mmCIF file of C-alpha atoms in Angstrom:
data_model
loop_
_atom_site.group_PDB
_atom_site.id
_atom_site.type_symbol
_atom_site.label_atom_id
_atom_site.label_comp_id
_atom_site.label_asym_id
_atom_site.label_seq_id
_atom_site.Cartn_x
_atom_site.Cartn_y
_atom_site.Cartn_z
ATOM 1 C CA MET N 1 37.866 239.900 123.351
ATOM 2 C CA LYS N 2 37.413 242.746 126.246
ATOM 3 C CA HIS N 3 36.984 242.573 130.097
ATOM 4 C CA SER N 4 35.156 244.684 131.527
ATOM 5 C CA PHE N 5 37.219 244.714 135.062
ATOM 6 C CA ASP N 6 40.497 245.953 135.881
ATOM 7 C CA PRO N 7 42.334 243.951 138.630
ATOM 8 C CA ASN N 8 45.156 246.600 138.700
ATOM 9 C CA ASN N 9 43.201 247.551 142.769
ATOM 10 C CA ASN N 10 44.872 249.269 145.343
ATOM 11 C CA TRP N 11 45.973 245.532 147.179
ATOM 12 C CA ARG N 12 46.559 243.816 143.800
ATOM 13 C CA SER N 13 48.958 246.752 143.863
ATOM 14 C CA THR N 14 50.649 246.675 146.880
ATOM 15 C CA ALA N 15 51.134 242.767 146.413
ATOM 16 C CA ILE N 16 52.657 242.902 143.627
ATOM 17 C CA SER N 17 55.599 245.105 145.301
ATOM 18 C CA ILE N 18 55.536 243.078 148.037
ATOM 19 C CA TYR N 19 55.964 239.699 147.129
ATOM 20 C CA ARG N 20 58.447 237.964 145.100
ATOM 21 C CA LYS N 21 57.652 235.173 143.016
ATOM 22 C CA PRO N 22 57.652 232.267 143.711
ATOM 23 C CA MET N 23 59.427 232.434 147.480
ATOM 24 C CA ASP N 24 57.075 233.281 149.613
ATOM 25 C CA ALA N 25 54.068 234.792 147.493
ATOM 26 C CA LYS N 26 51.893 231.366 147.502
ATOM 27 C CA ILE N 27 49.126 229.855 149.230
ATOM 28 C CA LEU N 28 47.830 226.476 149.444
ATOM 29 C CA GLY N 29 44.506 224.508 149.166
ATOM 30 C CA SER N 30 43.292 221.417 149.169
ATOM 31 C CA VAL N 31 39.919 219.923 148.657
ATOM 32 C CA GLU N 32 38.472 216.370 148.920
ATOM 33 C CA ILE N 33 35.547 216.463 145.801
ATOM 34 C CA ASP N 34 32.804 213.263 145.403
ATOM 35 C CA VAL N 35 33.590 212.677 141.951
ATOM 36 C CA THR N 36 30.861 210.041 141.485
ATOM 37 C CA ARG N 37 28.972 210.932 138.688
ATOM 38 C CA LEU N 38 32.017 212.440 137.008
ATOM 39 C CA GLU N 39 33.825 209.065 136.494
ATOM 40 C CA GLU N 40 30.784 207.301 135.751
ATOM 41 C CA TYR N 41 30.618 210.427 132.558
ATOM 42 C CA VAL N 42 33.983 209.522 131.373
ATOM 43 C CA ALA N 43 32.963 205.427 131.779
ATOM 44 C CA GLU N 44 30.645 206.777 129.283
ATOM 45 C CA LYS N 45 32.335 208.529 126.655
ATOM 46 C CA ARG N 46 35.510 205.892 126.537
ATOM 47 C CA GLN N 47 32.611 203.179 126.144
ATOM 48 C CA GLN N 48 31.789 205.858 122.359
ATOM 49 C CA GLY N 49 35.734 205.148 121.802
ATOM 50 C CA LEU N 50 36.633 208.979 123.498
ATOM 51 C CA LYS N 51 40.820 208.085 124.887
ATOM 52 C CA ILE N 52 39.779 210.364 127.923
ATOM 53 C CA THR N 53 40.740 209.899 131.431
ATOM 54 C CA LEU N 54 39.267 211.859 134.174
ATOM 55 C CA MET N 55 41.993 215.106 133.963
ATOM 56 C CA HIS N 56 40.206 215.407 130.657
ATOM 57 C CA PRO N 57 37.182 216.780 131.850
ATOM 58 C CA ILE N 58 38.700 218.506 135.279
ATOM 59 C CA ILE N 59 41.100 220.448 132.449
ATOM 60 C CA LEU N 60 37.606 221.757 130.863
ATOM 61 C CA MET N 61 35.804 222.819 133.364
ATOM 62 C CA THR N 62 38.966 224.567 135.272
ATOM 63 C CA ALA N 63 39.171 226.297 131.628
ATOM 64 C CA ARG N 64 35.818 227.692 131.859
ATOM 65 C CA ALA N 65 36.253 228.566 135.284
ATOM 66 C CA LEU N 66 38.906 231.071 134.425
ATOM 67 C CA ARG N 67 35.774 232.528 132.058
ATOM 68 C CA GLU N 68 32.958 232.223 134.005
ATOM 69 C CA GLU N 69 33.251 232.432 137.632
ATOM 70 C CA VAL N 70 37.409 233.710 138.403
ATOM 71 C CA PRO N 71 38.304 236.025 136.156
ATOM 72 C CA GLU N 72 41.434 236.782 138.857
ATOM 73 C CA LEU N 73 42.547 232.941 138.032
ATOM 74 C CA ASN N 74 43.835 234.121 134.530
ATOM 75 C CA CYS N 75 45.870 237.419 134.855
ATOM 76 C CA TYR N 76 49.320 237.633 135.165
ATOM 77 C CA VAL N 77 52.448 240.699 136.831
ATOM 78 C CA GLN N 78 53.839 242.095 134.044
ATOM 79 C CA ARG N 79 56.372 245.372 135.287
ATOM 80 C CA GLY N 80 54.286 246.425 137.936
ATOM 81 C CA ARG N 81 50.759 245.788 137.162
ATOM 82 C CA LEU N 82 48.587 242.918 136.163
ATOM 83 C CA ILE N 83 47.713 242.087 132.712
ATOM 84 C CA HIS N 84 43.815 240.363 132.246
ATOM 85 C CA ARG N 85 44.437 237.066 129.300
ATOM 86 C CA ASP N 86 42.135 237.574 126.461
ATOM 87 C CA THR N 87 41.958 233.663 126.032
ATOM 88 C CA VAL N 88 42.682 229.795 128.492
ATOM 89 C CA ASP N 89 45.164 228.283 128.015
ATOM 90 C CA VAL N 90 46.638 225.653 129.874
ATOM 91 C CA THR N 91 49.256 224.003 130.293
ATOM 92 C CA VAL N 92 49.481 219.364 131.069
ATOM 93 C CA SER N 93 52.717 218.199 132.094
ATOM 94 C CA VAL N 94 53.010 214.465 130.549
ATOM 95 C CA LEU N 95 54.763 211.783 131.668
ATOM 96 C CA MET N 96 57.564 211.042 129.019
ATOM 97 C CA ARG N 97 57.945 207.222 128.046
ATOM 98 C CA ASP N 98 61.428 206.613 129.863
ATOM 99 C CA SER N 99 58.733 208.008 133.114
ATOM 100 C CA GLN N 100 62.435 209.751 134.065
ATOM 101 C CA GLN N 101 61.474 212.965 133.128
ATOM 102 C CA MET N 102 58.215 216.338 132.493
ATOM 103 C CA SER N 103 57.145 217.613 129.373
ATOM 104 C CA SER N 104 54.255 219.745 128.752
ATOM 105 C CA VAL N 105 51.268 220.078 126.203
ATOM 106 C CA LEU N 106 49.762 223.432 125.931
ATOM 107 C CA VAL N 107 45.687 223.354 125.351
ATOM 108 C CA ARG N 108 44.897 226.886 123.775
ATOM 109 C CA ASP N 109 40.905 228.032 123.817
ATOM 110 C CA ALA N 110 40.523 224.784 125.626
ATOM 111 C CA ASP N 111 37.549 227.575 127.680
ATOM 112 C CA LYS N 112 36.325 226.910 123.944
ATOM 113 C CA MET N 113 36.232 223.486 123.516
ATOM 114 C CA SER N 114 34.199 219.905 124.150
ATOM 115 C CA ILE N 115 35.127 217.740 125.521
ATOM 116 C CA LYS N 116 35.936 215.396 122.266
ATOM 117 C CA ASP N 117 37.332 218.543 120.582
ATOM 118 C CA LEU N 118 39.718 218.032 123.777
ATOM 119 C CA ALA N 119 40.031 213.812 123.666
ATOM 120 C CA GLU N 120 41.269 214.401 120.260
ATOM 121 C CA PHE N 121 43.892 216.965 121.464
ATOM 122 C CA MET N 122 45.306 215.741 123.159
ATOM 123 C CA GLU N 123 45.631 212.140 121.953
ATOM 124 C CA SER N 124 47.520 213.868 119.398
ATOM 125 C CA HIS N 125 50.237 216.258 120.694
ATOM 126 C CA VAL N 126 51.010 213.944 123.536
ATOM 127 C CA GLN N 127 51.785 211.625 121.466
ATOM 128 C CA ASP N 128 53.576 214.435 118.641
ATOM 129 C CA THR N 129 55.375 215.270 122.385
ATOM 130 C CA ARG N 130 57.117 211.890 123.782
ATOM 131 C CA LYS N 131 58.352 211.678 120.212
ATOM 132 C CA GLY N 132 60.135 214.908 120.336
ATOM 133 C CA GLY N 133 58.525 215.846 117.820
ATOM 134 C CA THR N 134 58.099 219.967 116.813
ATOM 135 C CA GLN N 135 55.368 220.625 119.942
ATOM 136 C CA ASN N 136 58.051 220.008 122.421
ATOM 137 C CA LYS N 137 59.663 224.158 122.786
ATOM 138 C CA ALA N 138 60.297 222.917 126.486
ATOM 139 C CA MET N 139 62.228 220.163 126.536
ATOM 140 C CA LYS N 140 64.418 221.886 123.911
ATOM 141 C CA GLY N 141 64.575 224.780 125.730
ATOM 142 C CA LYS N 142 65.792 222.112 128.397
ATOM 143 C CA ALA N 143 68.187 220.035 126.745
ATOM 144 C CA PHE N 144 70.030 224.139 125.853
ATOM 145 C CA LEU N 145 69.588 225.014 129.414
ATOM 146 C CA ALA N 146 71.704 221.927 131.250
ATOM 147 C CA ARG N 147 74.109 221.364 128.318
ATOM 148 C CA LEU N 148 75.438 225.461 129.492
ATOM 149 C CA PRO N 149 78.174 225.230 132.263
ATOM 150 C CA TRP N 150 77.662 226.322 136.241
ATOM 151 C CA PRO N 151 77.269 228.825 136.993
ATOM 152 C CA PHE N 152 76.759 230.406 132.845
ATOM 153 C CA ARG N 153 73.487 228.115 133.396
ATOM 154 C CA ASP N 154 72.671 230.361 136.221
ATOM 155 C CA TRP N 155 73.494 232.964 134.533
ATOM 156 C CA VAL N 156 70.686 232.321 131.683
ATOM 157 C CA MET N 157 68.351 231.324 133.650
ATOM 158 C CA HIS N 158 68.254 234.533 135.835
ATOM 159 C CA LEU N 159 68.446 236.740 132.146
ATOM 160 C CA VAL N 160 65.672 234.191 130.506
ATOM 161 C CA LYS N 161 62.708 235.019 133.567
ATOM 162 C CA ARG N 162 64.429 238.783 133.468
ATOM 163 C CA ILE N 163 63.290 239.259 129.469
ATOM 164 C CA SER N 164 60.210 236.903 129.478
ATOM 165 C CA ILE N 165 59.308 237.067 132.455
ATOM 166 C CA ASP N 166 59.328 240.500 134.469
ATOM 167 C CA TRP N 167 60.360 242.475 131.518
ATOM 168 C CA GLY N 168 57.225 240.561 128.720
ATOM 169 C CA PHE N 169 59.326 240.383 126.013
ATOM 170 C CA SER N 170 59.649 237.045 123.557
ATOM 171 C CA ILE N 171 62.743 234.930 123.431
ATOM 172 C CA PRO N 172 61.907 233.098 119.781
ATOM 173 C CA ALA N 173 65.496 230.876 119.924
ATOM 174 C CA LEU N 174 63.384 228.818 122.864
ATOM 175 C CA GLY N 175 60.982 229.249 122.325
ATOM 176 C CA VAL N 176 60.767 231.294 125.434
ATOM 177 C CA ASN N 177 57.056 234.182 125.805
ATOM 178 C CA PRO N 178 55.171 235.569 128.592
ATOM 179 C CA ASN N 179 52.623 233.623 127.373
ATOM 180 C CA SER N 180 54.479 230.456 127.377
ATOM 181 C CA PHE N 181 52.527 228.078 129.526
ATOM 182 C CA GLY N 182 49.279 229.482 129.086
ATOM 183 C CA SER N 183 46.852 230.461 132.147
ATOM 184 C CA PHE N 184 47.339 228.121 134.800
ATOM 185 C CA ILE N 185 49.492 224.412 134.885
ATOM 186 C CA MET N 186 47.810 220.511 135.333
ATOM 187 C CA SER N 187 49.517 217.537 136.668
ATOM 188 C CA ASN N 188 47.921 214.570 137.455
ATOM 189 C CA ILE N 189 50.114 213.198 140.178
ATOM 190 C CA GLY N 190 47.717 210.026 140.936
ATOM 191 C CA SER N 191 48.542 208.395 138.358
ATOM 192 C CA LEU N 192 52.197 208.718 140.090
ATOM 193 C CA GLY N 193 50.478 206.340 143.125
ATOM 194 C CA LEU N 194 50.899 210.555 145.550
ATOM 195 C CA ASP N 195 47.317 210.630 147.452
ATOM 196 C CA ILE N 196 48.132 214.908 147.856
ATOM 197 C CA GLY N 197 50.476 216.571 146.344
ATOM 198 C CA TYR N 198 51.597 220.768 146.549
ATOM 199 C CA PRO N 199 52.962 222.287 143.588
ATOM 200 C CA ALA N 200 55.687 224.678 143.250
ATOM 201 C CA LEU N 201 55.522 227.618 140.952
ATOM 202 C CA LEU N 202 57.532 226.993 138.197
ATOM 203 C CA PRO N 203 59.416 230.497 137.616
ATOM 204 C CA LEU N 204 59.879 230.990 133.992
ATOM 205 C CA SER N 205 56.499 231.091 134.107
ATOM 206 C CA ASN N 206 53.283 233.426 134.165
ATOM 207 C CA VAL N 207 50.362 231.042 135.766
ATOM 208 C CA SER N 208 48.828 232.597 137.990
ATOM 209 C CA PHE N 209 48.169 228.755 140.049
ATOM 210 C CA VAL N 210 49.065 225.543 139.531
ATOM 211 C CA LEU N 211 46.222 223.007 139.872
ATOM 212 C CA ILE N 212 47.200 219.621 140.837
ATOM 213 C CA LEU N 213 44.977 216.021 141.226
ATOM 214 C CA GLY N 214 46.250 213.356 143.774
ATOM 215 C CA SER N 215 44.711 209.593 143.977
ATOM 216 C CA VAL N 216 41.035 209.121 144.084
ATOM 217 C CA ASN N 217 39.409 206.868 146.466
ATOM 218 C CA THR N 218 36.307 204.901 147.493
ATOM 219 C CA LYS N 219 34.862 206.253 151.475
ATOM 220 C CA PRO N 220 31.993 206.632 153.115
ATOM 221 C CA ALA N 221 29.766 210.003 152.792
ATOM 222 C CA VAL N 222 26.514 212.054 153.517
ATOM 223 C CA VAL N 223 24.276 211.533 150.919
ATOM 224 C CA ASP N 224 20.714 212.353 150.932
ATOM 225 C CA GLY N 225 20.714 212.137 154.632
ATOM 226 C CA GLN N 226 22.829 208.572 153.988
ATOM 227 C CA ILE N 227 25.912 207.299 154.409
ATOM 228 C CA VAL N 228 27.527 205.705 151.352
ATOM 229 C CA PRO N 229 30.047 204.676 149.240
ATOM 230 C CA ARG N 230 31.468 207.783 147.533
ATOM 231 C CA ARG N 231 34.271 208.547 145.435
ATOM 232 C CA LEU N 232 36.257 210.946 146.559
ATOM 233 C CA LEU N 233 38.992 212.859 144.310
ATOM 234 C CA HIS N 234 42.110 215.003 145.980
ATOM 235 C CA LEU N 235 42.312 218.497 144.567
ATOM 236 C CA SER N 236 45.204 220.946 145.679
ATOM 237 C CA THR N 237 46.647 224.195 144.210
ATOM 238 C CA THR N 238 49.571 226.574 144.798
ATOM 239 C CA LEU N 239 48.024 229.622 143.676
ATOM 240 C CA ASP N 240 50.792 233.497 143.111
ATOM 241 C CA HIS N 241 49.260 235.843 146.625
ATOM 242 C CA ARG N 242 50.594 238.823 144.253
ATOM 243 C CA VAL N 243 47.554 238.196 141.601
ATOM 244 C CA VAL N 244 44.632 236.227 143.991
ATOM 245 C CA ASP N 245 43.845 235.187 147.906
ATOM 246 C CA GLY N 246 42.813 232.245 149.205
ATOM 247 C CA SER N 247 39.532 233.319 148.276
ATOM 248 C CA HIS N 248 39.611 233.540 144.398
ATOM 249 C CA GLY N 249 40.960 228.836 145.580
ATOM 250 C CA GLY N 250 37.916 229.296 147.059
ATOM 251 C CA LYS N 251 35.125 229.839 144.030
ATOM 252 C CA LEU N 252 37.115 227.642 142.074
ATOM 253 C CA PHE N 253 36.268 224.807 144.269
ATOM 254 C CA ARG N 254 33.538 225.923 144.843
ATOM 255 C CA TYR N 255 32.541 225.903 140.936
ATOM 256 C CA PHE N 256 33.495 222.827 140.378
ATOM 257 C CA LYS N 257 32.278 220.718 143.703
ATOM 258 C CA LYS N 258 28.261 222.377 140.758
ATOM 259 C CA ALA N 259 30.353 221.910 138.128
ATOM 260 C CA PHE N 260 31.045 217.682 138.867
ATOM 261 C CA ASN N 261 27.802 217.398 139.251
ATOM 262 C CA ARG N 262 27.035 218.149 135.736
ATOM 263 C CA PRO N 263 29.635 216.898 132.986
ATOM 264 C CA GLU N 264 27.000 216.455 130.481
ATOM 265 C CA MET N 265 27.517 220.950 129.862
ATOM 266 C CA LEU N 266 30.974 219.325 128.319
ATOM 267 C CA ASP N 267 29.503 217.953 125.433
ATOM 268 C CA GLU N 268 28.840 221.079 124.429
ATOM 269 C CA ARG N 269 31.685 223.807 123.096
ATOM 270 C CA GLY N 270 32.391 225.721 126.411
ATOM 271 C CA LEU N 271 30.272 228.846 124.598
ATOM 272 C CA GLU N 272 27.817 226.893 122.602
ATOM 273 C CA TRP N 273 26.614 225.488 126.516
ATOM 274 C CA ARG N 274 26.799 229.005 127.657
ATOM 275 C CA ARG N 275 24.288 230.420 125.156
ATOM 276 C CA MET N 276 22.097 227.210 126.295
ATOM 277 C CA GLU N 277 22.426 228.614 129.650
ATOM 278 C CA GLU N 278 21.413 232.163 129.041
ATOM 279 C CA ASN N 279 18.521 230.568 125.901
ATOM 280 C CA GLY N 280 17.100 228.133 128.840
ATOM 281 C CA GLY N 281 18.579 224.702 128.273
ATOM 282 C CA GLU N 282 17.163 225.565 124.550
ATOM 283 C CA GLY N 283 19.545 225.889 121.322
ATOM 284 C CA GLY N 284 23.087 224.817 119.952
ATOM 285 C CA GLU N 285 23.445 221.786 118.087
ATOM 286 C CA GLY N 286 26.608 219.978 120.313
ATOM 287 C CA GLY N 287 30.775 220.624 119.672
ATOM 288 C CA GLU N 288 30.943 219.461 115.798
#
């Protein structure tokens, strides 16, 4: 799919040269957002048999935001220029069974999925990852690097980064390529008991941002002029300042505030929902 915009304006080209990833090219941001309606939607879907948590709809909403509202967030640096991806792929952090380390699942074309599609995909692939299955290339790469003695481990890491991230070549033996981690990384630290946190930009990834779900708490909020209890979620992000500015994070969070109040759009696959909106809400045959 071709895109009509070129992200390589004068500032972006300069920022690529000014900043080095990830030591000083970071923008941190957070927001506390009302997820009362979104939690109701998750509960409804769970009653219908879908095994989902709050993370599932947020994955889809973020992916759709990259396609519809903030395409700049779907770019990465390669050889001194910004490259815009043709797909929106998401790396979701997964806690292993022993709770001592994290792994991940890569969800390809997340922007095109329905909530049912994602629920089925995640249920299958998370189990495979926790069992050390074929999808778990990241863990296999970690195991290989961990076996190397220091300082060879550092040298190999820098070489892998130079070849895959800086130069844009794949290393099949390690399961590493310029798109190994997709468009962005998402992790849920709220499930670990943390209210809010700011993630690191993984040097061996080409993601422009990492999104963190924190805790959800009941707090007083003003709705239609009345103080009422609402369910509020901490969302935080770290952005690669070579690729985007704080305004792009702001656009993403503003998209969330609208999308969280109409999660029913996730019942349709992404492109079907867009066609329905363009046709005034008519058409579409569901997520099957």
